[in-house]
Amino acid sequence: MTISVPADVISRLKAVLGEGGWSQDPDRLAPKLNEWRGRWEGVTPLLALPKTTAEVAAVIGICAESGTAVTPQGGNTGLVSGQIPQGEILLSTERLRAIRDIDGFDDVIVAEAGVTLAAVHEAADAIARRFPLGLASEGSATVGGVISTNAGGTQVLRYGTTRNLVLGVEAVLPNGEIWNGLKRLRKDNTGYDLKQLLIGAEGTLGVITAASLKLFPILTSRATAVVAVTSPHEAIKLLARAKEMTGGAIEAFELMSRLGITFALKNIPGLREPLESRYDWYVLIETASGEPGAAEGAMERLLTGALEDGLILDAAVAQTVAQSRAFWAVRENQSGGQKAEGASWKHDVSVPVSRIADFIDQASAAMIAFDPSVRIVAFGHVGDGNVHYDVTRAEGASDEAHSARRDEGSRIVHDIVASMDGSISAEHGLGAAKTADALLYKSPVEVEALRAIRVALDPKRIMNPRVLF
Ligand SMILES: Cc1cc2nc3c(=O)[nH]c(=O)nc-3n(C[C@H](O)[C@H](O)[C@H](O)COP(=O)(O)OP(=O)(O)OC[C@H]3O[C@@H](n4cnc5c(N)ncnc54)[C@H](O)[C@@H]3O)c2cc1C
């Protein structure tokens, strides 16, 4: 899609943004127009860099009046091309960087949209609190981005997705008006919840400019282990047992395969084999508790029993923080480790937890039947039913040939997901990349209702027009 923006609109935008508030310099724009894996490259007539909510409102107001399309961007870590403009104005939140308040009585942090997740963690830590959303991209991913994509991550099992962690939102709606919904209430039962509509809207219903986020106590007792299991079926049994035995102390339960670990070790410097012997499947488990020694004790009881009963084949519990980080580094590099292996069909799917192992079995059998040469890496947040199911081309094969079969191959995987009442996008959203796929599985009744909401708020479809329904 090419969208041409009239010169007078560009001039008006520059005028409201002022010096330092916009750029057309190709070097300045380049990192914002390229997706980190190199899968998408964008184009924009203007990078808008508002510094205040009022400036965001002025930009969106001009765009609304003139029918000019806008794409909001935070840290540019999104994986579905929602943040890469194709001719729209690119509105970056990089200068909306203030932490407006942090309060240990309300257990809340009020942060502007461009604050990174890592900076939120740091600020929370400084008042002995924790914001429990953890992503491998947290050094760059922003408050506005994680809210707009309803990001998941490794602690969803215990704390839920971003949707469960937001108390309030300040946003500029598609007509340019500012909505101050920055409440910090745990209970507010006053009809439709506008903030929940904006969460996960991927920039289509306005620009989030700030948010109040829930904080939690720091859990000082923590244990991290990597265990080997025969197959994902045993992993699911272990998860059920872990939930029963640890009284809710399970915080992360992450599946990895031998091939995923091999790719990570081969392609990412500094990683170590998590166990001495090699196995087909692994689970990284983390327990956490506020009671001294409780997480470590729970982990020990769980693993001792599971080893005795033959549910796990091997286990290593991290003895130091550095060892725990080393285990996590292997998990966090499951995606990065595949990059050097060539083109891959990425599937970010969820099914009911009880069906995960069946999904992996069925999808793998179907993929091998479709193309026996592919290399499959399944990994992810199995504790909450989310599997990243990546199908990489054969060694030495052509990227182009593999990419050309993506739609056909992915359709097979997604049909299996749908047959299990799952979702074709568990946590990354739909962006421009997956909206067409989602339309194949959403009911017309739902799509019609969603479109009606969008039209009501954004009749000219100026906000992220390539994204969603
Ligand atoms: C290494 C790596 C690991 C990742 N791991 C996870 C994971 O475990 N779980 C997970 O859920 N995701 C994960 N992601 C995906 C990504 O980090 C998340 O989607 C993140 O929430 C995006 O934040 P961002 O600030 O980079 O947003 P961007 O990529 O800049 O934007 C994402 C979307 O949000 C919109 N948007 C951004 N800011 C605003 C705003 N202020 N107002 C309105 N719309 C806005 C954009 O238009 C776009 O549609 C990972 C990505 C990488 C690179």
Short mmCIF file of C-alpha atoms and ligand atoms in Angstrom, two decimals:
data_model
loop_
_atom_site.label_atom_id
_atom_site.label_comp_id
_atom_site.label_asym_id
_atom_site.label_seq_id
_atom_site.Cartn_x
_atom_site.Cartn_y
_atom_site.Cartn_z
CA MET A 1 0.00 0.00 0.00
CA THR A 2 1.32 3.49 -0.78
CA ILE A 3 -0.25 6.40 0.95
CA SER A 4 0.73 9.85 -0.18
CA VAL A 5 0.52 12.63 2.37
CA PRO A 6 -0.03 16.18 1.06
CA ALA A 7 2.82 18.63 1.62
CA ASP A 8 0.64 21.04 3.62
CA VAL A 9 -0.22 18.26 6.11
CA ILE A 10 3.48 17.49 6.56
CA SER A 11 4.16 21.21 7.14
CA ARG A 12 1.40 21.46 9.76
CA LEU A 13 2.70 18.36 11.55
CA LYS A 14 6.24 19.77 11.60
CA ALA A 15 4.93 23.04 13.00
CA VAL A 16 3.11 21.46 15.96
CA LEU A 17 6.04 19.16 16.73
CA GLY A 18 8.67 21.90 16.62
CA GLU A 19 12.41 21.55 16.34
CA GLY A 20 13.65 18.07 17.39
CA GLY A 21 10.09 16.78 17.22
CA TRP A 22 10.25 15.26 13.76
CA SER A 23 12.73 13.80 11.28
CA GLN A 24 13.03 12.91 7.61
CA ASP A 25 16.70 11.97 7.86
CA PRO A 26 17.14 8.50 6.29
CA ASP A 27 19.80 7.51 8.88
CA ARG A 28 17.52 8.51 11.76
CA LEU A 29 14.58 6.67 10.20
CA ALA A 30 16.40 3.47 9.21
CA PRO A 31 16.27 1.61 12.57
CA LYS A 32 12.58 2.41 12.87
CA LEU A 33 11.71 1.21 9.39
CA ASN A 34 13.35 -2.18 9.69
CA GLU A 35 12.11 -5.13 11.71
CA TRP A 36 14.88 -6.71 13.81
CA ARG A 37 14.84 -10.03 11.92
CA GLY A 38 14.95 -8.16 8.62
CA ARG A 39 11.54 -9.54 7.59
CA TRP A 40 9.87 -6.19 6.91
CA GLU A 41 11.12 -2.84 5.67
CA GLY A 42 8.90 0.22 5.83
CA VAL A 43 8.56 3.67 4.36
CA THR A 44 7.24 6.90 5.84
CA PRO A 45 7.04 10.53 4.74
CA LEU A 46 7.66 11.75 8.32
CA LEU A 47 8.84 10.48 11.66
CA ALA A 48 6.84 12.30 14.34
CA LEU A 49 8.53 12.44 17.75
CA PRO A 50 6.03 14.05 20.14
CA LYS A 51 7.31 14.84 23.62
CA THR A 52 3.99 15.29 25.41
CA THR A 53 0.47 13.91 25.32
CA ALA A 54 -0.68 17.30 24.02
CA GLU A 55 1.71 16.99 21.06
CA VAL A 56 0.42 13.48 20.32
CA ALA A 57 -3.12 14.91 20.38
CA ALA A 58 -2.10 17.71 17.99
CA VAL A 59 -0.56 15.21 15.54
CA ILE A 60 -3.55 12.85 15.62
CA GLY A 61 -5.93 15.81 15.36
CA ILE A 62 -4.29 16.95 12.10
CA CYS A 63 -4.26 13.37 10.79
CA ALA A 64 -7.94 12.89 11.67
CA GLU A 65 -8.98 16.12 10.00
CA SER A 66 -6.96 15.47 6.85
CA GLY A 67 -7.58 11.70 6.70
CA THR A 68 -3.86 10.96 7.03
CA ALA A 69 -2.86 7.49 8.16
CA VAL A 70 -0.60 7.01 11.21
CA THR A 71 1.33 4.06 12.59
CA PRO A 72 2.36 4.25 16.25
CA GLN A 73 5.67 2.68 17.22
CA GLY A 74 7.27 1.92 20.56
CA GLY A 75 10.42 -0.20 20.79
CA ASN A 76 9.99 -1.77 17.32
CA THR A 77 10.22 -5.29 18.77
CA GLY A 78 6.82 -6.42 17.49
CA LEU A 79 6.91 -9.64 15.51
CA VAL A 80 3.90 -9.19 13.21
CA SER A 81 4.73 -5.97 11.34
CA GLY A 82 2.19 -3.81 13.16
CA GLN A 83 4.73 -1.08 13.88
CA ILE A 84 6.39 -0.78 10.46
CA PRO A 85 4.68 1.92 8.33
CA GLN A 86 4.05 1.47 4.62
CA GLY A 87 3.58 5.11 3.72
CA GLU A 88 1.82 6.26 6.91
CA ILE A 89 3.16 8.91 9.29
CA LEU A 90 5.32 7.09 11.83
CA LEU A 91 4.54 8.28 15.35
CA SER A 92 7.29 7.15 17.70
CA THR A 93 6.85 7.28 21.48
CA GLU A 94 10.59 7.43 22.10
CA ARG A 95 10.41 10.88 23.74
CA LEU A 96 7.47 9.97 26.03
CA ARG A 97 9.88 8.63 28.63
CA ALA A 98 8.74 9.95 32.03
CA ILE A 99 7.84 7.83 35.01
CA ARG A 100 5.16 10.11 36.40
CA ASP A 101 4.58 8.36 39.73
CA ILE A 102 5.35 5.22 41.67
CA ASP A 103 3.56 4.34 44.87
CA GLY A 104 4.01 1.40 47.25
CA PHE A 105 0.64 1.98 48.96
CA ASP A 106 -1.39 1.80 45.77
CA ASP A 107 1.15 -0.65 44.35
CA VAL A 108 1.19 1.27 41.09
CA ILE A 109 3.64 2.78 38.64
CA VAL A 110 2.44 5.46 36.23
CA ALA A 111 4.72 5.45 33.21
CA GLU A 112 4.60 7.14 29.84
CA ALA A 113 4.24 5.05 26.70
CA GLY A 114 7.89 5.17 25.63
CA VAL A 115 9.33 3.92 28.93
CA THR A 116 10.96 0.54 28.36
CA LEU A 117 9.85 -2.54 30.24
CA ALA A 118 13.37 -2.81 31.69
CA ALA A 119 13.08 0.76 33.07
CA VAL A 120 9.73 -0.15 34.68
CA HIS A 121 11.41 -3.16 36.33
CA GLU A 122 14.23 -0.98 37.60
CA ALA A 123 11.90 1.67 39.01
CA ALA A 124 9.74 -0.97 40.72
CA ASP A 125 12.81 -2.65 42.19
CA ALA A 126 13.89 0.66 43.71
CA ILE A 127 10.78 0.66 45.94
CA ALA A 128 10.99 -3.10 46.64
CA ARG A 129 8.22 -4.00 44.22
CA ARG A 130 8.01 -5.95 41.02
CA PHE A 131 6.25 -5.59 37.67
CA PRO A 132 5.93 -9.22 36.65
CA LEU A 133 5.94 -9.00 32.85
CA GLY A 134 9.15 -10.50 31.49
CA LEU A 135 10.06 -10.59 27.80
CA ALA A 136 13.38 -11.31 26.12
CA SER A 137 12.82 -7.96 24.35
CA GLU A 138 12.31 -5.97 27.57
CA GLY A 139 15.35 -3.72 27.04
CA SER A 140 13.56 -2.14 24.04
CA ALA A 141 9.85 -3.06 24.32
CA THR A 142 7.84 -0.16 25.73
CA VAL A 143 4.84 0.36 28.00
CA GLY A 144 2.75 1.50 25.02
CA GLY A 145 3.90 -1.46 22.92
CA VAL A 146 3.30 -4.17 25.50
CA ILE A 147 -0.16 -2.77 26.25
CA SER A 148 -1.06 -2.41 22.58
CA THR A 149 -0.03 -6.01 21.89
CA ASN A 150 -1.32 -7.36 25.22
CA ALA A 151 2.10 -9.00 25.56
CA GLY A 152 2.47 -12.31 27.34
CA GLY A 153 5.83 -13.65 28.35
CA THR A 154 7.21 -16.09 30.83
CA GLN A 155 5.14 -15.34 33.95
CA VAL A 156 1.62 -15.49 32.49
CA LEU A 157 1.00 -18.73 34.35
CA ARG A 158 0.98 -16.82 37.62
CA TYR A 159 0.19 -13.19 36.77
CA GLY A 160 -1.71 -13.29 33.49
CA THR A 161 -1.01 -11.28 30.33
CA THR A 162 -0.57 -7.49 30.20
CA ARG A 163 -4.36 -7.18 30.20
CA ASN A 164 -4.32 -8.32 33.84
CA LEU A 165 -1.57 -5.90 34.82
CA VAL A 166 -3.01 -2.56 33.68
CA LEU A 167 -5.05 -0.40 36.05
CA GLY A 168 -5.48 2.62 33.84
CA VAL A 169 -4.59 4.15 30.49
CA GLU A 170 -4.18 7.64 29.08
CA ALA A 171 -4.70 7.72 25.34
CA VAL A 172 -5.26 9.96 22.37
CA LEU A 173 -8.28 8.64 20.52
CA PRO A 174 -8.45 8.59 16.69
CA ASN A 175 -10.30 11.94 16.65
CA GLY A 176 -7.38 13.61 18.45
CA GLU A 177 -9.05 13.89 21.84
CA ILE A 178 -7.19 12.98 25.01
CA TRP A 179 -8.85 10.41 27.29
CA ASN A 180 -7.44 10.49 30.79
CA GLY A 181 -8.22 7.04 32.13
CA LEU A 182 -5.19 6.88 34.40
CA LYS A 183 -7.05 5.45 37.38
CA ARG A 184 -5.34 3.20 39.84
CA LEU A 185 -8.38 1.30 41.08
CA ARG A 186 -8.56 -2.45 41.60
CA LYS A 187 -12.34 -2.26 41.41
CA ASP A 188 -14.22 -0.06 38.95
CA ASN A 189 -17.38 -1.69 37.71
CA THR A 190 -18.97 1.11 35.75
CA GLY A 191 -19.94 -0.46 32.46
CA TYR A 192 -17.86 -0.94 29.29
CA ASP A 193 -14.14 -0.85 30.02
CA LEU A 194 -12.48 1.44 27.45
CA LYS A 195 -8.98 0.67 28.66
CA GLN A 196 -9.53 -3.05 27.98
CA LEU A 197 -10.61 -2.17 24.45
CA LEU A 198 -7.36 -0.28 23.90
CA ILE A 199 -5.27 -3.13 25.35
CA GLY A 200 -4.37 -5.42 22.47
CA ALA A 201 -5.76 -2.98 19.87
CA GLU A 202 -2.32 -2.81 18.18
CA GLY A 203 -2.52 0.92 17.65
CA THR A 204 -5.85 0.81 15.77
CA LEU A 205 -8.00 2.61 18.35
CA GLY A 206 -5.66 5.42 19.34
CA VAL A 207 -2.23 6.14 20.78
CA ILE A 208 -1.58 5.09 24.35
CA THR A 209 0.43 7.88 25.95
CA ALA A 210 0.73 6.61 29.55
CA ALA A 211 -0.51 3.83 31.80
CA SER A 212 -0.85 2.93 35.44
CA LEU A 213 0.48 -0.56 36.01
CA LYS A 214 0.06 -2.98 38.91
CA LEU A 215 3.05 -3.70 41.11
CA PHE A 216 3.56 -6.82 43.21
CA PRO A 217 5.77 -7.83 46.13
CA ILE A 218 9.25 -9.12 45.30
CA LEU A 219 9.40 -12.86 45.93
CA THR A 220 12.84 -13.45 47.41
CA SER A 221 12.75 -17.24 47.55
CA ARG A 222 13.31 -18.46 44.02
CA ALA A 223 14.49 -21.68 42.39
CA THR A 224 15.23 -22.40 38.74
CA ALA A 225 15.66 -25.89 37.30
CA VAL A 226 16.05 -27.51 33.92
CA VAL A 227 14.65 -31.03 33.65
CA ALA A 228 14.66 -33.58 30.85
CA VAL A 229 11.49 -35.38 29.83
CA THR A 230 10.78 -38.06 27.25
CA SER A 231 8.16 -36.04 25.40
CA PRO A 232 5.76 -33.08 25.78
CA HIS A 233 3.20 -35.57 27.18
CA GLU A 234 5.38 -36.03 30.28
CA ALA A 235 5.91 -32.27 30.44
CA ILE A 236 2.14 -31.74 30.73
CA LYS A 237 1.87 -34.39 33.46
CA LEU A 238 4.75 -32.72 35.28
CA LEU A 239 3.01 -29.34 35.03
CA ALA A 240 -0.17 -30.68 36.63
CA ARG A 241 1.86 -32.26 39.40
CA ALA A 242 3.90 -29.09 39.90
CA LYS A 243 0.73 -27.03 40.33
CA GLU A 244 -0.65 -29.48 42.88
CA MET A 245 2.56 -29.84 44.87
CA THR A 246 3.83 -26.29 45.06
CA GLY A 247 0.73 -24.44 46.22
CA GLY A 248 0.81 -21.92 43.38
CA ALA A 249 4.57 -21.29 43.55
CA ILE A 250 5.14 -22.20 39.89
CA GLU A 251 6.02 -19.04 38.04
CA ALA A 252 7.40 -20.32 34.76
CA PHE A 253 7.16 -23.61 32.92
CA GLU A 254 8.91 -23.43 29.56
CA LEU A 255 9.32 -26.24 27.05
CA MET A 256 12.41 -26.61 24.84
CA SER A 257 13.42 -29.27 22.32
CA ARG A 258 16.81 -30.75 21.54
CA LEU A 259 16.93 -29.06 18.13
CA GLY A 260 16.06 -25.65 19.64
CA ILE A 261 18.87 -26.00 22.16
CA THR A 262 21.30 -27.20 19.48
CA PHE A 263 20.54 -24.16 17.31
CA ALA A 264 20.88 -21.77 20.27
CA LEU A 265 24.22 -23.26 21.35
CA LYS A 266 25.54 -23.31 17.79
CA ASN A 267 24.52 -19.77 16.84
CA ILE A 268 24.59 -17.71 20.05
CA PRO A 269 27.96 -17.27 21.75
CA GLY A 270 28.33 -17.90 25.48
CA LEU A 271 25.48 -20.39 26.03
CA ARG A 272 26.03 -23.70 27.81
CA GLU A 273 24.40 -27.15 27.57
CA PRO A 274 21.91 -27.09 30.51
CA LEU A 275 22.36 -30.78 31.44
CA GLU A 276 25.40 -33.04 31.07
CA SER A 277 23.62 -35.60 28.91
CA ARG A 278 21.48 -34.78 25.89
CA TYR A 279 17.75 -35.45 25.73
CA ASP A 280 14.91 -34.92 23.28
CA TRP A 281 12.84 -32.54 25.44
CA TYR A 282 13.51 -30.15 28.30
CA VAL A 283 11.47 -27.98 30.66
CA LEU A 284 12.74 -24.89 32.44
CA ILE A 285 10.81 -24.55 35.70
CA GLU A 286 10.87 -21.60 38.08
CA THR A 287 9.26 -21.52 41.51
CA ALA A 288 9.00 -18.35 43.59
CA SER A 289 7.66 -17.52 47.03
CA GLY A 290 7.75 -14.75 49.59
CA GLU A 291 8.53 -17.22 52.38
CA PRO A 292 12.27 -17.81 52.87
CA GLY A 293 13.37 -21.19 51.46
CA ALA A 294 9.86 -22.13 50.31
CA ALA A 295 10.52 -22.02 46.55
CA GLU A 296 13.71 -24.04 46.87
CA GLY A 297 11.94 -26.61 49.10
CA ALA A 298 9.00 -26.90 46.71
CA MET A 299 11.32 -27.42 43.75
CA GLU A 300 13.30 -30.10 45.57
CA ARG A 301 10.18 -32.04 46.59
CA LEU A 302 8.76 -31.80 43.08
CA LEU A 303 11.91 -33.00 41.33
CA THR A 304 12.73 -35.77 43.83
CA GLY A 305 9.25 -37.25 43.46
CA ALA A 306 9.23 -36.85 39.67
CA LEU A 307 12.62 -38.58 39.34
CA GLU A 308 11.52 -41.45 41.61
CA ASP A 309 8.37 -41.95 39.55
CA GLY A 310 10.20 -41.80 36.23
CA LEU A 311 8.29 -38.71 35.12
CA ILE A 312 11.56 -36.88 34.46
CA LEU A 313 14.84 -38.33 33.19
CA ASP A 314 17.32 -35.85 34.63
CA ALA A 315 17.37 -32.48 36.40
CA ALA A 316 19.69 -29.66 37.42
CA VAL A 317 18.73 -26.96 39.90
CA ALA A 318 20.60 -23.66 39.59
CA GLN A 319 22.85 -23.15 42.61
CA THR A 320 23.62 -19.51 41.90
CA VAL A 321 21.93 -16.54 40.27
CA ALA A 322 24.47 -16.84 37.44
CA GLN A 323 23.43 -20.45 36.82
CA SER A 324 19.77 -19.47 36.80
CA ARG A 325 20.55 -16.75 34.25
CA ALA A 326 22.46 -19.28 32.15
CA PHE A 327 19.40 -21.57 32.08
CA TRP A 328 17.18 -18.63 31.12
CA ALA A 329 19.64 -17.52 28.43
CA VAL A 330 19.20 -20.88 26.68
CA ARG A 331 15.43 -20.46 26.82
CA GLU A 332 15.47 -16.82 25.73
CA ASN A 333 17.63 -17.60 22.73
CA GLN A 334 15.33 -20.23 21.26
CA SER A 335 14.15 -17.67 18.69
CA GLY A 336 17.47 -15.91 18.16
CA GLY A 337 19.27 -19.25 17.76
CA GLN A 338 17.14 -20.13 14.75
CA LYS A 339 17.82 -16.92 12.86
CA ALA A 340 21.06 -18.17 11.29
CA GLU A 341 19.37 -21.38 10.15
CA GLY A 342 17.37 -19.65 7.43
CA ALA A 343 13.74 -19.02 6.56
CA SER A 344 11.21 -20.33 9.02
CA TRP A 345 7.42 -20.46 9.20
CA LYS A 346 6.66 -19.01 12.63
CA HIS A 347 3.54 -20.03 14.51
CA ASP A 348 2.67 -18.41 17.84
CA VAL A 349 -0.27 -20.56 18.83
CA SER A 350 -2.18 -21.61 21.92
CA VAL A 351 -4.35 -24.60 22.68
CA PRO A 352 -5.81 -25.78 25.98
CA VAL A 353 -2.87 -26.91 28.15
CA SER A 354 -4.18 -30.48 28.09
CA ARG A 355 -3.85 -30.55 24.26
CA ILE A 356 -0.31 -29.16 23.88
CA ALA A 357 1.42 -32.50 23.48
CA ASP A 358 -1.27 -33.71 21.05
CA PHE A 359 -0.87 -30.49 19.08
CA ILE A 360 2.90 -30.92 18.80
CA ASP A 361 2.48 -34.59 17.74
CA GLN A 362 -0.20 -33.86 15.15
CA ALA A 363 1.43 -30.74 13.73
CA SER A 364 4.82 -32.43 13.47
CA ALA A 365 3.39 -35.48 11.71
CA ALA A 366 1.54 -33.17 9.30
CA MET A 367 4.61 -31.02 8.62
CA ILE A 368 6.84 -34.03 7.96
CA ALA A 369 4.21 -35.39 5.58
CA PHE A 370 4.07 -31.98 3.85
CA ASP A 371 7.85 -31.59 3.59
CA PRO A 372 10.08 -34.28 5.14
CA SER A 373 13.14 -32.01 4.97
CA VAL A 374 11.93 -29.29 7.39
CA ARG A 375 13.48 -28.76 10.81
CA ILE A 376 10.91 -28.18 13.56
CA VAL A 377 11.56 -26.24 16.75
CA ALA A 378 8.66 -26.23 19.23
CA PHE A 379 9.17 -24.29 22.42
CA GLY A 380 7.44 -21.84 24.68
CA HIS A 381 5.24 -20.96 27.57
CA VAL A 382 3.65 -24.36 27.89
CA GLY A 383 2.41 -23.53 31.38
CA ASP A 384 -0.18 -21.24 29.79
CA GLY A 385 -0.84 -23.29 26.64
CA ASN A 386 1.33 -21.20 24.29
CA VAL A 387 3.67 -22.96 21.86
CA HIS A 388 6.01 -21.28 19.43
CA TYR A 389 5.98 -23.78 16.62
CA ASP A 390 8.66 -22.89 14.08
CA VAL A 391 9.23 -24.80 10.86
CA THR A 392 12.65 -24.00 9.42
CA ARG A 393 13.92 -24.90 5.97
CA ALA A 394 16.32 -27.81 5.44
CA GLU A 395 20.03 -27.09 5.84
CA GLY A 396 21.36 -25.67 2.57
CA ALA A 397 17.88 -25.24 1.05
CA SER A 398 16.73 -21.95 -0.44
CA ASP A 399 15.04 -19.35 1.77
CA GLU A 400 12.87 -18.19 -1.12
CA ALA A 401 11.57 -21.67 -1.91
CA HIS A 402 10.73 -22.26 1.76
CA SER A 403 9.04 -18.87 2.19
CA ALA A 404 6.98 -19.49 -0.94
CA ARG A 405 5.33 -22.50 0.75
CA ARG A 406 4.65 -20.64 4.02
CA ASP A 407 0.94 -20.00 3.48
CA GLU A 408 0.25 -23.60 2.55
CA GLY A 409 2.30 -25.01 5.45
CA SER A 410 0.93 -22.57 8.01
CA ARG A 411 -2.62 -23.32 6.96
CA ILE A 412 -2.06 -26.96 7.93
CA VAL A 413 -0.69 -25.95 11.35
CA HIS A 414 -3.46 -23.42 11.98
CA ASP A 415 -6.18 -25.88 10.96
CA ILE A 416 -4.89 -28.26 13.64
CA VAL A 417 -4.91 -25.39 16.17
CA ALA A 418 -8.48 -24.50 15.22
CA SER A 419 -9.58 -28.13 15.51
CA MET A 420 -8.40 -27.98 19.13
CA ASP A 421 -10.27 -24.74 19.79
CA GLY A 422 -7.00 -22.86 20.00
CA SER A 423 -5.73 -19.46 18.81
CA ILE A 424 -3.45 -18.75 15.85
CA SER A 425 -1.88 -15.85 17.75
CA ALA A 426 -1.30 -16.50 21.41
CA GLU A 427 0.79 -13.47 22.31
CA HIS A 428 2.33 -11.57 19.40
CA GLY A 429 -0.91 -10.16 18.00
CA LEU A 430 -1.96 -10.08 14.36
CA GLY A 431 -0.32 -6.95 12.98
CA ALA A 432 -0.27 -6.71 9.21
CA ALA A 433 1.27 -10.17 8.94
CA LYS A 434 -1.43 -12.35 10.45
CA THR A 435 -4.73 -10.54 10.08
CA ALA A 436 -5.67 -12.47 6.93
CA ASP A 437 -4.89 -15.76 8.70
CA ALA A 438 -7.07 -14.77 11.67
CA LEU A 439 -10.00 -13.91 9.42
CA LEU A 440 -10.10 -17.53 8.28
CA TYR A 441 -10.92 -18.65 11.80
CA LYS A 442 -12.94 -15.82 13.42
CA SER A 443 -16.70 -16.04 13.13
CA PRO A 444 -18.37 -13.43 10.86
CA VAL A 445 -20.50 -12.36 13.84
CA GLU A 446 -17.38 -11.50 15.85
CA VAL A 447 -15.63 -9.76 12.95
CA GLU A 448 -18.69 -7.64 12.22
CA ALA A 449 -18.93 -6.52 15.87
CA LEU A 450 -15.19 -5.71 15.98
CA ARG A 451 -15.38 -3.72 12.75
CA ALA A 452 -18.35 -1.75 14.09
CA ILE A 453 -16.31 -0.72 17.14
CA ARG A 454 -13.42 0.40 14.95
CA VAL A 455 -15.61 2.38 12.58
CA ALA A 456 -17.33 4.10 15.52
CA LEU A 457 -14.00 5.29 16.96
CA ASP A 458 -12.08 5.80 13.73
CA PRO A 459 -14.49 6.36 10.82
CA LYS A 460 -11.69 7.35 8.41
CA ARG A 461 -9.52 4.36 9.48
CA ILE A 462 -6.48 6.56 10.01
CA MET A 463 -4.99 4.53 12.87
CA ASN A 464 -2.73 1.70 11.70
CA PRO A 465 -4.95 0.98 8.68
CA ARG A 466 -3.09 -2.17 7.59
CA VAL A 467 -3.59 -3.83 10.95
CA LEU A 468 -6.54 -5.89 12.24
CA PHE A 469 -10.03 -6.12 10.83
C1 LIG B 1 13.50 -11.31 21.30
C2 LIG B 1 12.02 -11.05 21.40
C3 LIG B 1 11.28 -11.73 22.35
C4 LIG B 1 9.90 -11.50 22.47
N1 LIG B 1 9.20 -12.19 23.41
C5 LIG B 1 7.89 -11.96 23.55
C6 LIG B 1 7.13 -12.67 24.53
O1 LIG B 1 7.63 -13.52 25.26
N2 LIG B 1 5.81 -12.38 24.63
C7 LIG B 1 5.20 -11.45 23.84
O2 LIG B 1 4.00 -11.23 24.00
N3 LIG B 1 5.90 -10.78 22.89
C8 LIG B 1 7.21 -11.01 22.73
N4 LIG B 1 7.91 -10.33 21.77
C9 LIG B 1 7.22 -9.38 20.88
C10 LIG B 1 7.33 -7.90 21.32
O3 LIG B 1 8.42 -7.66 22.15
C11 LIG B 1 6.06 -7.47 21.99
O4 LIG B 1 5.00 -7.53 21.06
C12 LIG B 1 6.10 -6.06 22.59
O5 LIG B 1 4.94 -5.89 23.34
C13 LIG B 1 6.19 -4.95 21.56
O6 LIG B 1 6.52 -3.74 22.23
P1 LIG B 1 7.18 -2.54 21.42
O7 LIG B 1 7.28 -1.37 22.32
O8 LIG B 1 8.44 -2.96 20.78
O9 LIG B 1 6.07 -2.25 20.34
P2 LIG B 1 6.23 -2.04 18.77
O10 LIG B 1 6.88 -3.23 18.16
O11 LIG B 1 6.84 -0.75 18.49
O12 LIG B 1 4.69 -2.02 18.34
C14 LIG B 1 3.89 -3.16 18.44
C15 LIG B 1 2.43 -2.79 18.11
O13 LIG B 1 1.92 -1.90 19.09
C16 LIG B 1 1.55 -0.64 18.48
N5 LIG B 1 1.99 0.39 19.41
C17 LIG B 1 3.23 0.58 19.94
N6 LIG B 1 3.20 1.59 20.82
C18 LIG B 1 1.93 2.07 20.84
C19 LIG B 1 1.27 3.11 21.56
N7 LIG B 1 1.92 3.86 22.43
N8 LIG B 1 -0.05 3.30 21.34
C20 LIG B 1 -0.73 2.55 20.45
N9 LIG B 1 -0.15 1.54 19.75
C21 LIG B 1 1.16 1.30 19.94
C22 LIG B 1 2.25 -0.62 17.14
O14 LIG B 1 1.55 0.15 16.21
C23 LIG B 1 2.27 -2.10 16.78
O15 LIG B 1 1.04 -2.47 16.22
C24 LIG B 1 9.28 -10.56 21.61
C25 LIG B 1 10.04 -9.87 20.67
C26 LIG B 1 11.39 -10.10 20.55
C27 LIG B 1 12.18 -9.32 19.54
#
